[in-house]
Every structure is written in C-alpha cells, then in structure tokens.
Short mmCIF file of C-alpha atoms in Angstrom, two decimals:
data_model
loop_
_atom_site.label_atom_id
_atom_site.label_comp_id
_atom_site.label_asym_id
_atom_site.label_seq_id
_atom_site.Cartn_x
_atom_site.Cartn_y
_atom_site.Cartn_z
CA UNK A 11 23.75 -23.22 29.46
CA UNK A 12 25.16 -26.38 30.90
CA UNK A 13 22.73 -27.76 33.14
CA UNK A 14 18.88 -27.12 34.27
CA UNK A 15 17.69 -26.50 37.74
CA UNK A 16 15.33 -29.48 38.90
CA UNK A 17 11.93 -27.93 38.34
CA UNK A 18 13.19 -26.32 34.89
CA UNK A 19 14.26 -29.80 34.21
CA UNK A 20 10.78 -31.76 34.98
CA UNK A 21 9.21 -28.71 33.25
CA UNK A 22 11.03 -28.98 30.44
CA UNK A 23 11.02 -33.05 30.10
CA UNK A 24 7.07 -33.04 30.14
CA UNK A 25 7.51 -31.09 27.43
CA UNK A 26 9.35 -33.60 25.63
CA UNK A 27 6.29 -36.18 26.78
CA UNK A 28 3.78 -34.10 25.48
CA UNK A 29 5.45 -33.32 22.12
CA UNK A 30 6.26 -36.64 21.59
CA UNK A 31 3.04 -38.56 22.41
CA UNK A 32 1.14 -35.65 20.41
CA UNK A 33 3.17 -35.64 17.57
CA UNK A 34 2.15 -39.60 16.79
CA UNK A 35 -1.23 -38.27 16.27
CA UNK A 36 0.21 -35.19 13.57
CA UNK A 37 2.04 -38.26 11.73
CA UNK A 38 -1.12 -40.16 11.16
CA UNK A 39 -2.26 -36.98 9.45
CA UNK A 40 0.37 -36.00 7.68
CA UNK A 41 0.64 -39.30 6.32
CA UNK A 42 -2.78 -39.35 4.56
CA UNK A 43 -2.36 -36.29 2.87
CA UNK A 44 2.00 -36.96 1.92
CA UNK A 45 3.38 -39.99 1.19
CA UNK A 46 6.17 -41.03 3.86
CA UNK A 47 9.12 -40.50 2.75
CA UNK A 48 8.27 -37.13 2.00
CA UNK A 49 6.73 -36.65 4.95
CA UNK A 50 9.70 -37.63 6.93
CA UNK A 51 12.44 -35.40 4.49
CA UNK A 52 10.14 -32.57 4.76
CA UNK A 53 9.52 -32.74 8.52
CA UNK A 54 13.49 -33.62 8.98
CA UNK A 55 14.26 -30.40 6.76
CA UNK A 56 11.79 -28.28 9.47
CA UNK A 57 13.92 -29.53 12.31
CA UNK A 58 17.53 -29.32 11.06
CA UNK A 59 16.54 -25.53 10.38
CA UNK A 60 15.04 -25.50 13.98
CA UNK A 61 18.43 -27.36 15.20
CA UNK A 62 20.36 -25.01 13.29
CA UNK A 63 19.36 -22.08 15.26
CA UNK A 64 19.03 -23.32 18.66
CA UNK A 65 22.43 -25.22 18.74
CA UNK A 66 24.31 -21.69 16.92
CA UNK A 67 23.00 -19.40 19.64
CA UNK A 68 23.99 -21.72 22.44
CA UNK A 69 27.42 -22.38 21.11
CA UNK A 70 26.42 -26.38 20.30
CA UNK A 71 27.31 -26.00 16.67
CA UNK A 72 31.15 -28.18 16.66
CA UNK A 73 32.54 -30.58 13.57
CA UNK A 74 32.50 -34.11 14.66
CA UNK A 75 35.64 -35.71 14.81
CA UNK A 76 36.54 -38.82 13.53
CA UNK A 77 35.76 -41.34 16.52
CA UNK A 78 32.01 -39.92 16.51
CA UNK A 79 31.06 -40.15 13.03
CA UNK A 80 30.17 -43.95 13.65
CA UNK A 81 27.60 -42.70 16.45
CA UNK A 82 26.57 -40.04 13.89
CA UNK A 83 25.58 -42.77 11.39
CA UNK A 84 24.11 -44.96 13.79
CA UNK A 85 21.73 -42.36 15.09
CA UNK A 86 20.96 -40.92 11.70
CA UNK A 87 20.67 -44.03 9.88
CA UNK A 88 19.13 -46.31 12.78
CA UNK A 89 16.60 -43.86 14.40
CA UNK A 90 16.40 -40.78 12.59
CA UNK A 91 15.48 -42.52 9.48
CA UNK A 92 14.76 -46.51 9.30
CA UNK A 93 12.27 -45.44 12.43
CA UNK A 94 10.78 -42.42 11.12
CA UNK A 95 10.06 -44.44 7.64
CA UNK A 96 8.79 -47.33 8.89
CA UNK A 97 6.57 -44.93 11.61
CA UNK A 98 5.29 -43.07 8.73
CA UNK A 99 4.68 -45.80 6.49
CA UNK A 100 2.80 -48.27 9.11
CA UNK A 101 0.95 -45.45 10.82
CA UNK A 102 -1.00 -44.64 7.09
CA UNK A 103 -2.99 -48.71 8.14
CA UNK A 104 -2.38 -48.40 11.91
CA UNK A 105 -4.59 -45.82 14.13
CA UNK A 106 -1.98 -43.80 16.39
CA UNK A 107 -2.69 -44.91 19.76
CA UNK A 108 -1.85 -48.72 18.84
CA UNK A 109 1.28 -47.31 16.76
CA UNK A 110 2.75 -45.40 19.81
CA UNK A 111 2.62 -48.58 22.02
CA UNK A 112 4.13 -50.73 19.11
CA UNK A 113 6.62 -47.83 18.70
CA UNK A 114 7.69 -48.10 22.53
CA UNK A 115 8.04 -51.39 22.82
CA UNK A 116 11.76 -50.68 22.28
CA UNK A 117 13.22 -50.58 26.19
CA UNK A 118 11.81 -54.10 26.08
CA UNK A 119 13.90 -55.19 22.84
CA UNK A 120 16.91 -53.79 23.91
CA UNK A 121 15.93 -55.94 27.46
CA UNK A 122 15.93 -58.80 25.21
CA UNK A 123 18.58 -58.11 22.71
CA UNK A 124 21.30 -57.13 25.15
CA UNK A 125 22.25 -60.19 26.87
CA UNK A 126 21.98 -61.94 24.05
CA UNK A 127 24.58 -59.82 21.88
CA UNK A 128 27.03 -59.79 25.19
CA UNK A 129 26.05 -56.23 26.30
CA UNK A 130 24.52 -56.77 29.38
CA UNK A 131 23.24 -59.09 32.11
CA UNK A 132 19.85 -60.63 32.49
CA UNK A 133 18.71 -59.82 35.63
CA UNK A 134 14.95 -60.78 37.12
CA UNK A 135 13.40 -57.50 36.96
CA UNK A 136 14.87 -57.09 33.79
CA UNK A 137 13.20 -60.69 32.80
CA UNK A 138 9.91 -59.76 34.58
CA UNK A 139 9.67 -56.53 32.21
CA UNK A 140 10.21 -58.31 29.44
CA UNK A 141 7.89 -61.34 29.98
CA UNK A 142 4.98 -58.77 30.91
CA UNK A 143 5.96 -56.38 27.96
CA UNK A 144 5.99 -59.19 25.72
CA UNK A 145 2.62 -60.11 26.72
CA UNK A 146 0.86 -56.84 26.54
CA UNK A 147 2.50 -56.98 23.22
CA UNK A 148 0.38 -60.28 22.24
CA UNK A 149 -2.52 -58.76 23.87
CA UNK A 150 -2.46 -56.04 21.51
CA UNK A 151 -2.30 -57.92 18.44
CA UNK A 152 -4.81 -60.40 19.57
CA UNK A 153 -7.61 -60.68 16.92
CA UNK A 154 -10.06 -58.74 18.63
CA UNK A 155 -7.67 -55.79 18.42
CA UNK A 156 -5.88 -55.95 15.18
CA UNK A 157 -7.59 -57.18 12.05
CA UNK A 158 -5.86 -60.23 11.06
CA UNK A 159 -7.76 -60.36 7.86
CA UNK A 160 -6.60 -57.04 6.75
CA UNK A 161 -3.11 -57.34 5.01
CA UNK A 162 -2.40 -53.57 5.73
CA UNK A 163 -3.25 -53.19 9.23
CA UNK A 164 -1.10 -56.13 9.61
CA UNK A 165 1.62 -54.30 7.19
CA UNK A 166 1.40 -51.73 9.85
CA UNK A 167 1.75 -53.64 12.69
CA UNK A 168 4.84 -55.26 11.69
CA UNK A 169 6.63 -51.92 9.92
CA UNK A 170 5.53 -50.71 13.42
CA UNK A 171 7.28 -52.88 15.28
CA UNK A 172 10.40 -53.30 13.22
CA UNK A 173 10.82 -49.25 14.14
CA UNK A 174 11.21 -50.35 17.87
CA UNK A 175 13.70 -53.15 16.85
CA UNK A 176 15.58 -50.57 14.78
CA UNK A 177 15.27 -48.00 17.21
CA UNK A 178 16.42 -50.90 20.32
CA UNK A 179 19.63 -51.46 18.05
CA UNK A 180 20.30 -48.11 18.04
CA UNK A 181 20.51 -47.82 21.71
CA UNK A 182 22.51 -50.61 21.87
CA UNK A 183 25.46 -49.38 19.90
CA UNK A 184 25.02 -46.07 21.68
CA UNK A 185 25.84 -47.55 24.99
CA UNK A 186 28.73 -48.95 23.69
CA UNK A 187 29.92 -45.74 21.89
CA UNK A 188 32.85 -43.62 23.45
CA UNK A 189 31.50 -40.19 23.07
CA UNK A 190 34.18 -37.45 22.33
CA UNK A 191 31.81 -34.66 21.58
CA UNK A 192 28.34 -34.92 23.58
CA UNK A 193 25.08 -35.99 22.00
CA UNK A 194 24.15 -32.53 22.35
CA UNK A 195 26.92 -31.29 19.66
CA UNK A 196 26.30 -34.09 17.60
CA UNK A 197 22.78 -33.78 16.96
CA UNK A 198 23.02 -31.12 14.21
CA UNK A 199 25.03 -33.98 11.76
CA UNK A 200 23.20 -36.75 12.98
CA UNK A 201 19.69 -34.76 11.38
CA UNK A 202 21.67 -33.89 8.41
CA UNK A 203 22.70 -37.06 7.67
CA UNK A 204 18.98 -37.89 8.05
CA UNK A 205 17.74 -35.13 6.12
CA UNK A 206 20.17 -35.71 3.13
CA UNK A 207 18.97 -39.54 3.25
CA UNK A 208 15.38 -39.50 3.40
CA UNK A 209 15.13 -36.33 0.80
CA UNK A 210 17.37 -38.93 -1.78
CA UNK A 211 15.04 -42.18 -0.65
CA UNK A 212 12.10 -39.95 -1.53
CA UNK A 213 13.05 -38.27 -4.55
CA UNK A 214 14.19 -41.61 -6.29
CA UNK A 215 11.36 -43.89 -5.09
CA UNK A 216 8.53 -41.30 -4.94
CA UNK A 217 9.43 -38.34 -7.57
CA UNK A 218 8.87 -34.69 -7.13
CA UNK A 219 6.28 -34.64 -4.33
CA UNK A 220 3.11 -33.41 -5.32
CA UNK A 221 1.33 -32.06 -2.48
CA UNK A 222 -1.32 -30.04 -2.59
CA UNK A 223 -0.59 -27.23 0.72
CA UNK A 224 -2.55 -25.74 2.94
CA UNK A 225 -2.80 -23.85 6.01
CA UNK A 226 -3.36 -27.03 7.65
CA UNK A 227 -0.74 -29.09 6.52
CA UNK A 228 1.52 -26.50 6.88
CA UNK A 229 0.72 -26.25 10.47
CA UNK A 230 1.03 -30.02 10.98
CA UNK A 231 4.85 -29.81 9.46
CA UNK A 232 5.72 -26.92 11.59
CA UNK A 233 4.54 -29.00 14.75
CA UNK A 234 6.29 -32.45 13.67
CA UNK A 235 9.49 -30.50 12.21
CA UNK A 236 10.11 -27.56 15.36
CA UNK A 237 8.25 -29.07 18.54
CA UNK A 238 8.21 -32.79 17.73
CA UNK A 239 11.88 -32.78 16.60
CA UNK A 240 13.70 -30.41 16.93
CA UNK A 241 12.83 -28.59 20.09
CA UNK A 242 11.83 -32.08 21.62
CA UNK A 243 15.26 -33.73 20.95
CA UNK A 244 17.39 -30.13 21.84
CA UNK A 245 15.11 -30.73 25.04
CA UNK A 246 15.70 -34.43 25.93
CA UNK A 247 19.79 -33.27 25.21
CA UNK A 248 18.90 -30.78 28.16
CA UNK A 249 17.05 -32.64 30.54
CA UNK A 250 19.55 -35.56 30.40
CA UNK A 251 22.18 -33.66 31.54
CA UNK A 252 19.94 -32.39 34.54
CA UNK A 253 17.95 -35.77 35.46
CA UNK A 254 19.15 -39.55 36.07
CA UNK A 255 18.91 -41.89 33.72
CA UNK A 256 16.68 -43.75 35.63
CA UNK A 257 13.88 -40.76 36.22
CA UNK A 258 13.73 -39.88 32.29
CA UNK A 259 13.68 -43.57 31.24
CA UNK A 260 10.97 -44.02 33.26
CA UNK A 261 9.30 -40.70 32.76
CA UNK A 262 9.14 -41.93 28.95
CA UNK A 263 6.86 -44.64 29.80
CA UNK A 264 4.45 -41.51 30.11
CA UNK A 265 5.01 -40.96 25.88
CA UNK A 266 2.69 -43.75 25.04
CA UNK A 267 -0.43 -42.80 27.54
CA UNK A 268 -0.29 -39.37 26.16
CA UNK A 269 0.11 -40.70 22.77
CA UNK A 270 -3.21 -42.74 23.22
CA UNK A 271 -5.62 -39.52 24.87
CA UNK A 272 -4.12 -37.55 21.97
CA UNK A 273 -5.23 -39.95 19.73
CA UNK A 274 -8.89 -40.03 21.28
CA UNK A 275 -8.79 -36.04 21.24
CA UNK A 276 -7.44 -35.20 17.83
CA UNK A 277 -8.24 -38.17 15.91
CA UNK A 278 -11.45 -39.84 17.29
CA UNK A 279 -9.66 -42.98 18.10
CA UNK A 280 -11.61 -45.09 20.35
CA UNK A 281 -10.05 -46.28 23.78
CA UNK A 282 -10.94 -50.28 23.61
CA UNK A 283 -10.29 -52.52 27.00
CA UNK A 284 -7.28 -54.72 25.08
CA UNK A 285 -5.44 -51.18 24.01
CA UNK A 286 -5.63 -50.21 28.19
CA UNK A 287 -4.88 -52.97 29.32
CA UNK A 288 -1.64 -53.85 26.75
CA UNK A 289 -0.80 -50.42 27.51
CA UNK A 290 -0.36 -51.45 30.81
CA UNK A 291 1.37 -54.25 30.72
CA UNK A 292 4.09 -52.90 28.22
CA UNK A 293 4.60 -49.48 30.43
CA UNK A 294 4.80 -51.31 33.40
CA UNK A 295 7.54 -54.23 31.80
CA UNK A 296 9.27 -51.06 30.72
CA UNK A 297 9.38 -49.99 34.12
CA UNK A 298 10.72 -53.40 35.56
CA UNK A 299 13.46 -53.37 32.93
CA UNK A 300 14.56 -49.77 33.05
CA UNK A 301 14.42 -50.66 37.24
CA UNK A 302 16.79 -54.24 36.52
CA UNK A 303 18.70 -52.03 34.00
CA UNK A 304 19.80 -49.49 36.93
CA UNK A 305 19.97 -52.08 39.52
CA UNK A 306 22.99 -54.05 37.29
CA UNK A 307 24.68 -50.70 36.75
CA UNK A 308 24.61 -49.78 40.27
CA UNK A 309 26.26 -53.50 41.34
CA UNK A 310 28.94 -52.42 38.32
CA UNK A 311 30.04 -49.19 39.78
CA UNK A 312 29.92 -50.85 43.36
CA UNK A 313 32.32 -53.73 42.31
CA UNK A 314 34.50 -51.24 40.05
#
C-alpha cells in the first residue's frame, strides 16, 4: 500500500489530529499516577510492539543503511525522547490545554531558527507568523494565565517549551537529511532507539518502577502507546505520501484546538479568554509561516 486515495487520506489524517490532541490529555494522567520517564519507556514499549506489527504485514520492516542512521538518531534522540521527557515531565505542573499550545509552538521556532542557522530564507509571511506566534506565546504566559509565583508551573512552562525547541531542531536536520530509505521504513529503529533510551534513563534515575496497575491505567497506556504513537505516526507516514506538505502542515494547526476541548472534556480544564485568544494567535502565525514556508519553496523549484 503505497499511496491513499484523497478522502482515505483526510479520513485518515483527522485521525492523526484527534489522536494527537487527545492523547495530551492521557499524558497529564498518566503522569500523576507514573513518573515520566517511565511513562514515556512504557508507552514507547506499547508502540514499538504496535510498529512492529503494522510495518511486518505491510512489508515496511528494512535495516537502515549507513547514510540514515544519523536521521535515525536525530528522530529518536531529538523527538522521540528529549520531547516526550520534557512533555511528560512539564505536563505533571502544567494543565494540558496550555501544554499542547506550548508544545506546538515548534513551526514557529523552526521559522525563527532557520534563517538564522543558513537553512532557509526569511520571507514576510514567514516573519508575520512568527511575530504573531511569538506574541500569543507572551499572551499565554502573561501573569494572569500562568502563575509566576509558582516555581513548578513555571518548571512546566519552560520544560514545555524547550520540547518545541527540541522538537524545531529536529525538523531542521530532517530537511537537510538525504533520505535513502523513507521515513516510513525507518520508523521501526527510530522507536527502538527511543525505547532502549528512555527504558535505561528510567531505570538508572528512577529504579524499578513501582506502579500500582489498574484497569485504568492500563487503558491510558494502550491509548498513548497504539493510537497516540504508533498508529498515529504509521498514519502521518501514510497521509504524507497522499497529501501536500502544505495541507498537513496546516491541518496540524488543528492538534492544539482539539488538544484544548479534550482537555475541557476529559480533564475539567477550564477554557479562560488569554488561552483562546493565544491559541489564536499561535495557530494562525503557524499558518503564515507554513504559507511563507511553501511560497519560498515554490520560487526554488521555479528558479531551479
């Protein structure tokens, strides 16, 4: 299976939305009742077993070679697990709807980080993202939204926040990366490399996890290890191969603003005006720079 039709596609991408704004919510839980590390091994053992089967019975099981084992690290180390700790770990002082738009504030660092680091062009729509990003960012760590006073919430703010920053590098090297086998095939090792990293970080920081299971938490793992991992990024593999860059980049925008109503559903959370309307601004700077982002490609491929 190569390629989607177009409505199998968008079906299968708002799947991805769903599962991913949901699963910010199942974090917050998981980490009150596991500490993070050991929620992140434990969900990242769930999903390689999930990977494991999907990619076997549709012939996506291949050993990297050699020129994709530094896009194998990057992943793994950069996203897979410096993300997923520093997610876990802010998210136990930090509600989930203000984590998620921390979290996504990464299109706007890679914006930023980009020209900077010689990898792109500044455009003005790029610029206009970033300026109204970076302002829904200070809106929602104005004092009326985060607690200043409260070391932890702040903690989580910040641990938050270097995710996206970790996450933006990430990207960045990825663009730069001259695939040999696709992202597809090289998703099994990059969750590997994960799993076999975060298990080690846990067991020599933490110990022997003692957690005390139930029919609940098991539940919550199965969601976060199968549908927010592993059948979310076997998924996004999919749809990218079926949808333009541009319509899933922005489509992701929608990850946040299901994030937050999940947050209100599952979790209580209360929907304050500053949380709307940074929410906004950040999806809509997103927007600008995925639009600049496109625009500067498109001149590329038109100049050769």
């Amino acid at each position: 299976m190569n390629s989607l039709s177009p409505r199998a596609a968008v079906g299968l991408f708002l799947i991805v939305v769903l599962a991913w704004g949901v699963n910010w919510s199942v974090t917050k839980q998981l980490v009150q009742l596991v500490p993070p590390l050991w929620s992140s091994a434990i969900r990242s053992w769930i999903a390689l077993a999930g990977l494991f089967v999907i990619l076997g019975l549709s012939n996506n099981l291949v050993i990297p070679e050699r020129r994709d084992v530094p896009v194998v690290l990057s992943v793994a180390l950069l996203h897979m697990t410096l993300f997923s700790i520093l997610v876990a770990a802010g998210l136990r002082f930090l509600p989930a709807s203000k984590g998620i738009v921390l979290g996504y504030t990464t299109p706007l660092w890679v914006a930023i980080a980009a020209p900077l680091l010689g990898k792109d062009m500044l455009t003005a729509p790029k610029l206009a993202g970033a300026l109204l990003g970076l302002i829904g960012l200070a809106v929602i760590l104005n004092p009326s939204s985060i607690d200043w006073g409260n070391a932890n919430v702040v903690l989580g703010a910040g641990m938050v926040i270097l995710a996206a920053i970790s996450w933006a590098a990430n990207i960045i090297y990825i663009r730069a990366h001259r695939w040999i086998a696709s992202p597809l095939q090289l998703l099994f090792w990059q969750v590997l490399v994960a799993t076999v990293v975060l298990s080690t970080l846990a067991m020599v920081i933490d110990g022997l996890p003692h957690v005390e299971w139930s029919w609940r938490l098991a539940m919550l793992f199965l969601y976060s290890g199968l549908i927010g991992t592993a059948l979310a990024y076997w998924a996004m593999s999919m749809v990218n191969k079926s949808i333009s860059a541009l319509t899933t980049s922005l489509g992701t925008t929608g990850t946040p603003l299901v994030g937050i109503a999940s947050a209100a559903i599952l979790l209580g959370e209360p929907l304050d005006l500053s949380l709307a309307v940074a929410a906004g601004l950040i999806v809509t700077g997103i927007g600008l720079a995925t639009l600049g982002d496109r625009l500067l490609r498109g001149q590329a491929i038109a100049s050769g």
